[in-house]
Amino acid sequence: MDKVKFIEVPKPVNGRRFAISDIHGCSKTFKALLKSLKLNKEDQLFLIGDLINRGPSSEKVLDTVLKIQRKGIAVYILKGNHEDMVLKANQQGIDKLKKVLAVFKSEKLAQGGRLIETYEKLLSNAYHYIVLDRFYLVHAGFDFSKNTPFEDTHSMMYIKEFKPNKRLLEKKQVVLGHSPKAIEDIVARLKSSNRKIHIDNGCINIKDPYQGNLVCLNLDTKAIIVQPNIED
């Protein structure tokens, strides 16, 4: 199991805080959502895993992230199961990486049989979870049935369901992606005291009448911005 990598991020003095999950290579949709946010250098952007794979332009999503960072805007990336799969395939050799990228339509992430260095560095530096004043951010969740849930990195990227432990969470809620939920369910949880806040609406799943949107959560107001998929 990977050694856990996490960070505590203080609330900005004047800036806003946004969380987006499961972009899955939907570059045009991601850019449209960012345009509506009008980020500035006082803001914080949290990308809750699965930026890549399945969609048409994984490399363009990462290019956009790098561009935002160059502007001096704080971007924090969480490692999802898709980042984990690609990074492990990269370590296992040319054939394995080629196969994984082909399956998920992400061939442009690699060159010469290896992940492009800037992409590899960006994804390798991703966190397993992030601690904020009122939230834990994690891609998939925490397995609170384990003795050390905050060290179980596999569950943080892959777990499907989990029961929150209110004692360990204290007063914090868990913001996560990984398992798509209908917009109505996302909104209902935000209005409740539920300890789990799902923000993945399955942007890539455009054939599902209840999915197909990229959701952004304002972590201070708990308002959401819903950007429909606009990929070709």
mmCIF file of C-alpha atoms in Angstrom:
data_model
loop_
_atom_site.group_PDB
_atom_site.id
_atom_site.type_symbol
_atom_site.label_atom_id
_atom_site.label_comp_id
_atom_site.label_asym_id
_atom_site.label_seq_id
_atom_site.Cartn_x
_atom_site.Cartn_y
_atom_site.Cartn_z
ATOM 1 C CA MET A 1 0.000 0.000 0.000
ATOM 2 C CA ASP A 2 1.226 3.501 -0.830
ATOM 3 C CA LYS A 3 2.363 5.751 1.982
ATOM 4 C CA VAL A 4 -0.395 8.227 2.692
ATOM 5 C CA LYS A 5 0.064 11.750 1.419
ATOM 6 C CA PHE A 6 -2.192 14.453 2.815
ATOM 7 C CA ILE A 7 -2.195 18.149 3.539
ATOM 8 C CA GLU A 8 -4.073 20.568 5.784
ATOM 9 C CA VAL A 9 -5.041 23.687 3.859
ATOM 10 C CA PRO A 10 -6.020 26.847 5.768
ATOM 11 C CA LYS A 11 -8.997 28.838 4.578
ATOM 12 C CA PRO A 12 -7.899 31.816 2.454
ATOM 13 C CA VAL A 13 -8.390 35.240 3.990
ATOM 14 C CA ASN A 14 -10.402 36.672 1.104
ATOM 15 C CA GLY A 15 -10.545 33.988 -1.579
ATOM 16 C CA ARG A 16 -13.144 31.404 -2.484
ATOM 17 C CA ARG A 17 -12.820 27.605 -2.365
ATOM 18 C CA PHE A 18 -14.146 25.292 -5.067
ATOM 19 C CA ALA A 19 -14.166 21.501 -5.420
ATOM 20 C CA ILE A 20 -14.620 19.557 -8.673
ATOM 21 C CA SER A 21 -14.407 15.793 -9.123
ATOM 22 C CA ASP A 22 -14.252 13.210 -11.896
ATOM 23 C CA ILE A 23 -13.503 15.393 -14.910
ATOM 24 C CA HIS A 24 -12.473 12.236 -16.801
ATOM 25 C CA GLY A 25 -10.811 13.910 -19.753
ATOM 26 C CA CYS A 26 -13.743 16.234 -20.533
ATOM 27 C CA SER A 27 -11.542 19.210 -21.334
ATOM 28 C CA LYS A 28 -14.078 21.495 -23.026
ATOM 29 C CA THR A 29 -16.564 20.982 -20.216
ATOM 30 C CA PHE A 30 -13.873 21.660 -17.609
ATOM 31 C CA LYS A 31 -12.803 24.873 -19.356
ATOM 32 C CA ALA A 32 -16.403 26.074 -19.593
ATOM 33 C CA LEU A 33 -16.878 25.508 -15.876
ATOM 34 C CA LEU A 34 -13.636 27.315 -15.049
ATOM 35 C CA LYS A 35 -14.699 30.259 -17.200
ATOM 36 C CA SER A 36 -17.838 30.665 -15.114
ATOM 37 C CA LEU A 37 -15.812 30.570 -11.875
ATOM 38 C CA LYS A 38 -13.484 33.434 -12.880
ATOM 39 C CA LEU A 39 -10.747 32.269 -10.532
ATOM 40 C CA ASN A 40 -8.259 34.714 -9.068
ATOM 41 C CA LYS A 41 -5.024 34.350 -7.093
ATOM 42 C CA GLU A 42 -6.836 34.455 -3.748
ATOM 43 C CA ASP A 43 -8.999 31.424 -4.600
ATOM 44 C CA GLN A 44 -8.346 27.734 -3.999
ATOM 45 C CA LEU A 45 -9.318 24.981 -6.446
ATOM 46 C CA PHE A 46 -9.548 21.367 -5.275
ATOM 47 C CA LEU A 47 -9.726 18.630 -7.935
ATOM 48 C CA ILE A 48 -10.980 15.478 -6.248
ATOM 49 C CA GLY A 49 -9.444 12.793 -8.439
ATOM 50 C CA ASP A 50 -10.108 11.086 -11.770
ATOM 51 C CA LEU A 51 -9.089 14.041 -13.890
ATOM 52 C CA ILE A 52 -8.081 11.592 -16.615
ATOM 53 C CA ASN A 53 -9.284 8.597 -18.667
ATOM 54 C CA ARG A 54 -12.509 7.684 -20.463
ATOM 55 C CA GLY A 55 -13.116 11.139 -21.949
ATOM 56 C CA PRO A 56 -11.679 12.524 -25.196
ATOM 57 C CA SER A 57 -8.884 14.827 -23.950
ATOM 58 C CA SER A 58 -7.133 13.774 -20.753
ATOM 59 C CA GLU A 59 -3.948 15.552 -21.790
ATOM 60 C CA LYS A 60 -5.820 18.832 -22.332
ATOM 61 C CA VAL A 61 -7.351 18.625 -18.864
ATOM 62 C CA LEU A 62 -3.869 18.344 -17.359
ATOM 63 C CA ASP A 63 -2.587 21.141 -19.606
ATOM 64 C CA THR A 64 -5.382 23.355 -18.288
ATOM 65 C CA VAL A 65 -4.454 22.534 -14.690
ATOM 66 C CA LEU A 66 -0.813 23.386 -15.366
ATOM 67 C CA LYS A 67 -1.866 26.662 -16.987
ATOM 68 C CA ILE A 68 -3.932 27.629 -13.929
ATOM 69 C CA GLN A 69 -0.998 26.870 -11.662
ATOM 70 C CA ARG A 70 1.295 29.049 -13.773
ATOM 71 C CA LYS A 71 -1.109 31.934 -13.171
ATOM 72 C CA GLY A 72 -0.396 31.632 -9.465
ATOM 73 C CA ILE A 73 -3.747 30.120 -8.500
ATOM 74 C CA ALA A 74 -3.631 27.431 -5.804
ATOM 75 C CA VAL A 75 -4.706 24.080 -7.275
ATOM 76 C CA TYR A 76 -4.767 20.973 -5.080
ATOM 77 C CA ILE A 77 -5.120 17.576 -6.746
ATOM 78 C CA LEU A 78 -6.332 14.366 -5.146
ATOM 79 C CA LYS A 79 -5.338 10.986 -6.503
ATOM 80 C CA GLY A 80 -8.248 8.945 -7.821
ATOM 81 C CA ASN A 81 -8.294 5.336 -8.942
ATOM 82 C CA HIS A 82 -7.621 6.357 -12.553
ATOM 83 C CA GLU A 83 -4.514 8.349 -11.669
ATOM 84 C CA ASP A 84 -3.394 5.394 -9.562
ATOM 85 C CA MET A 85 -3.897 2.911 -12.414
ATOM 86 C CA VAL A 86 -1.993 5.020 -14.926
ATOM 87 C CA LEU A 87 0.912 5.762 -12.583
ATOM 88 C CA LYS A 88 1.285 2.082 -11.687
ATOM 89 C CA ALA A 89 1.124 1.071 -15.352
ATOM 90 C CA ASN A 90 3.871 3.592 -16.085
ATOM 91 C CA GLN A 91 6.073 1.836 -13.536
ATOM 92 C CA GLN A 92 5.313 -1.585 -15.018
ATOM 93 C CA GLY A 93 6.716 -0.842 -18.451
ATOM 94 C CA ILE A 94 5.874 0.217 -21.987
ATOM 95 C CA ASP A 95 3.471 -2.605 -22.847
ATOM 96 C CA LYS A 96 1.395 -2.241 -19.688
ATOM 97 C CA LEU A 97 1.143 1.537 -20.004
ATOM 98 C CA LYS A 98 0.192 1.317 -23.664
ATOM 99 C CA LYS A 99 -2.562 -1.177 -22.875
ATOM 100 C CA VAL A 100 -4.032 0.846 -20.010
ATOM 101 C CA LEU A 101 -3.997 4.126 -21.929
ATOM 102 C CA ALA A 102 -5.591 2.475 -24.964
ATOM 103 C CA VAL A 103 -8.423 1.047 -22.869
ATOM 104 C CA PHE A 104 -9.191 4.479 -21.421
ATOM 105 C CA LYS A 105 -8.563 6.521 -24.597
ATOM 106 C CA SER A 106 -5.693 8.440 -23.017
ATOM 107 C CA GLU A 107 -2.827 7.631 -25.385
ATOM 108 C CA LYS A 108 -1.755 11.291 -25.615
ATOM 109 C CA LEU A 109 -0.641 11.238 -21.990
ATOM 110 C CA ALA A 110 2.417 9.279 -23.109
ATOM 111 C CA GLN A 111 5.312 9.727 -25.484
ATOM 112 C CA GLY A 112 7.979 7.176 -26.279
ATOM 113 C CA GLY A 113 6.327 4.549 -24.126
ATOM 114 C CA ARG A 114 6.358 6.639 -20.941
ATOM 115 C CA LEU A 115 4.067 9.183 -19.355
ATOM 116 C CA ILE A 116 5.051 12.681 -20.413
ATOM 117 C CA GLU A 117 7.235 13.983 -17.598
ATOM 118 C CA THR A 118 5.130 17.018 -16.705
ATOM 119 C CA TYR A 119 2.009 14.852 -16.456
ATOM 120 C CA GLU A 120 3.771 12.200 -14.401
ATOM 121 C CA LYS A 121 5.053 14.819 -11.962
ATOM 122 C CA LEU A 122 1.644 16.467 -11.651
ATOM 123 C CA LEU A 123 -0.149 13.186 -10.920
ATOM 124 C CA SER A 124 2.584 11.770 -8.695
ATOM 125 C CA ASN A 125 2.367 14.833 -6.463
ATOM 126 C CA ALA A 126 -1.377 14.370 -5.906
ATOM 127 C CA TYR A 127 -2.655 13.887 -2.359
ATOM 128 C CA HIS A 128 -4.714 11.000 -0.992
ATOM 129 C CA TYR A 129 -6.817 13.325 1.126
ATOM 130 C CA ILE A 130 -7.003 16.959 2.180
ATOM 131 C CA VAL A 131 -8.088 18.424 5.510
ATOM 132 C CA LEU A 132 -9.988 21.726 5.596
ATOM 133 C CA ASP A 133 -11.669 23.578 8.437
ATOM 134 C CA ARG A 134 -15.047 21.884 7.941
ATOM 135 C CA PHE A 135 -14.296 19.119 5.457
ATOM 136 C CA TYR A 136 -12.220 16.138 4.510
ATOM 137 C CA LEU A 137 -11.704 15.912 0.750
ATOM 138 C CA VAL A 138 -11.046 12.443 -0.688
ATOM 139 C CA HIS A 139 -11.691 10.764 -4.024
ATOM 140 C CA ALA A 140 -13.598 7.646 -2.952
ATOM 141 C CA GLY A 141 -13.850 7.640 0.843
ATOM 142 C CA PHE A 142 -12.431 6.235 4.062
ATOM 143 C CA ASP A 143 -12.837 2.676 5.313
ATOM 144 C CA PHE A 144 -13.759 3.332 8.928
ATOM 145 C CA SER A 145 -14.013 -0.407 9.581
ATOM 146 C CA LYS A 146 -10.202 -0.439 9.545
ATOM 147 C CA ASN A 147 -8.079 0.434 12.573
ATOM 148 C CA THR A 148 -6.225 3.102 10.595
ATOM 149 C CA PRO A 149 -8.694 4.576 8.069
ATOM 150 C CA PHE A 150 -6.531 7.639 7.484
ATOM 151 C CA GLU A 151 -3.646 5.446 6.339
ATOM 152 C CA ASP A 152 -5.587 3.105 4.022
ATOM 153 C CA THR A 153 -4.720 4.747 0.713
ATOM 154 C CA HIS A 154 -6.319 2.025 -1.421
ATOM 155 C CA SER A 155 -9.742 2.695 0.075
ATOM 156 C CA MET A 156 -9.277 6.428 -0.404
ATOM 157 C CA MET A 157 -9.052 5.823 -4.155
ATOM 158 C CA TYR A 158 -11.257 2.765 -4.706
ATOM 159 C CA ILE A 159 -13.860 2.169 -1.971
ATOM 160 C CA LYS A 160 -17.471 2.199 -3.198
ATOM 161 C CA GLU A 161 -19.415 2.595 0.035
ATOM 162 C CA PHE A 162 -18.467 3.474 3.592
ATOM 163 C CA LYS A 163 -20.165 4.407 6.827
ATOM 164 C CA PRO A 164 -18.869 7.655 8.324
ATOM 165 C CA ASN A 165 -17.403 7.512 11.817
ATOM 166 C CA LYS A 166 -18.672 10.665 13.487
ATOM 167 C CA ARG A 167 -16.170 10.403 16.326
ATOM 168 C CA LEU A 168 -13.169 10.285 13.992
ATOM 169 C CA LEU A 169 -14.601 12.908 11.663
ATOM 170 C CA GLU A 170 -15.436 15.165 14.607
ATOM 171 C CA LYS A 171 -17.627 17.882 13.071
ATOM 172 C CA LYS A 172 -16.271 17.582 9.544
ATOM 173 C CA GLN A 173 -18.099 16.341 6.445
ATOM 174 C CA VAL A 174 -16.476 14.244 3.714
ATOM 175 C CA VAL A 175 -16.567 15.664 0.173
ATOM 176 C CA LEU A 176 -15.991 12.944 -2.413
ATOM 177 C CA GLY A 177 -16.488 11.807 -5.989
ATOM 178 C CA HIS A 178 -15.912 8.364 -7.556
ATOM 179 C CA SER A 179 -19.516 7.108 -7.501
ATOM 180 C CA PRO A 180 -21.888 9.203 -9.648
ATOM 181 C CA LYS A 181 -25.061 10.520 -8.058
ATOM 182 C CA ALA A 182 -28.070 12.312 -9.543
ATOM 183 C CA ILE A 183 -28.117 16.097 -9.163
ATOM 184 C CA GLU A 184 -31.200 15.794 -6.945
ATOM 185 C CA ASP A 185 -29.305 13.493 -4.576
ATOM 186 C CA ILE A 186 -26.302 15.823 -4.494
ATOM 187 C CA VAL A 187 -28.500 18.820 -3.644
ATOM 188 C CA ALA A 188 -30.453 16.876 -1.010
ATOM 189 C CA ARG A 189 -27.260 15.858 0.796
ATOM 190 C CA LEU A 190 -25.996 19.437 0.753
ATOM 191 C CA LYS A 191 -29.179 20.585 2.469
ATOM 192 C CA SER A 192 -28.944 17.865 5.116
ATOM 193 C CA SER A 193 -26.467 17.145 7.899
ATOM 194 C CA ASN A 194 -25.244 14.012 6.104
ATOM 195 C CA ARG A 195 -21.543 13.458 6.695
ATOM 196 C CA LYS A 196 -20.975 12.427 3.042
ATOM 197 C CA ILE A 197 -21.242 15.022 0.269
ATOM 198 C CA HIS A 198 -21.029 13.455 -3.185
ATOM 199 C CA ILE A 199 -20.204 15.827 -6.047
ATOM 200 C CA ASP A 200 -19.738 13.400 -8.961
ATOM 201 C CA ASN A 201 -22.626 13.552 -11.438
ATOM 202 C CA GLY A 202 -20.896 11.326 -13.991
ATOM 203 C CA CYS A 203 -19.843 14.018 -16.461
ATOM 204 C CA ILE A 204 -18.720 11.364 -18.926
ATOM 205 C CA ASN A 205 -22.049 9.484 -18.779
ATOM 206 C CA ILE A 206 -23.972 11.605 -21.258
ATOM 207 C CA LYS A 207 -26.434 8.831 -22.167
ATOM 208 C CA ASP A 208 -27.718 8.631 -18.598
ATOM 209 C CA PRO A 209 -30.637 11.083 -18.158
ATOM 210 C CA TYR A 210 -29.661 11.685 -14.535
ATOM 211 C CA GLN A 211 -25.958 12.265 -15.198
ATOM 212 C CA GLY A 212 -23.707 13.990 -17.736
ATOM 213 C CA ASN A 213 -22.752 17.141 -15.813
ATOM 214 C CA LEU A 214 -19.568 18.432 -14.228
ATOM 215 C CA VAL A 215 -20.391 19.709 -10.748
ATOM 216 C CA CYS A 216 -18.485 22.343 -8.801
ATOM 217 C CA LEU A 217 -19.085 22.832 -5.081
ATOM 218 C CA ASN A 218 -18.456 26.161 -3.392
ATOM 219 C CA LEU A 219 -17.038 24.928 -0.092
ATOM 220 C CA ASP A 220 -17.959 28.112 1.752
ATOM 221 C CA THR A 221 -21.576 28.552 0.631
ATOM 222 C CA LYS A 222 -22.343 24.921 -0.311
ATOM 223 C CA ALA A 223 -23.830 26.171 -3.554
ATOM 224 C CA ILE A 224 -23.173 24.116 -6.677
ATOM 225 C CA ILE A 225 -22.502 25.108 -10.252
ATOM 226 C CA VAL A 226 -23.635 22.552 -12.815
ATOM 227 C CA GLN A 227 -21.906 22.501 -16.208
ATOM 228 C CA PRO A 228 -23.433 20.131 -18.798
ATOM 229 C CA ASN A 229 -21.036 18.011 -20.842
ATOM 230 C CA ILE A 230 -20.150 19.871 -24.068
ATOM 231 C CA GLU A 231 -17.599 17.459 -25.535
ATOM 232 C CA ASP A 232 -17.853 16.689 -29.255
#
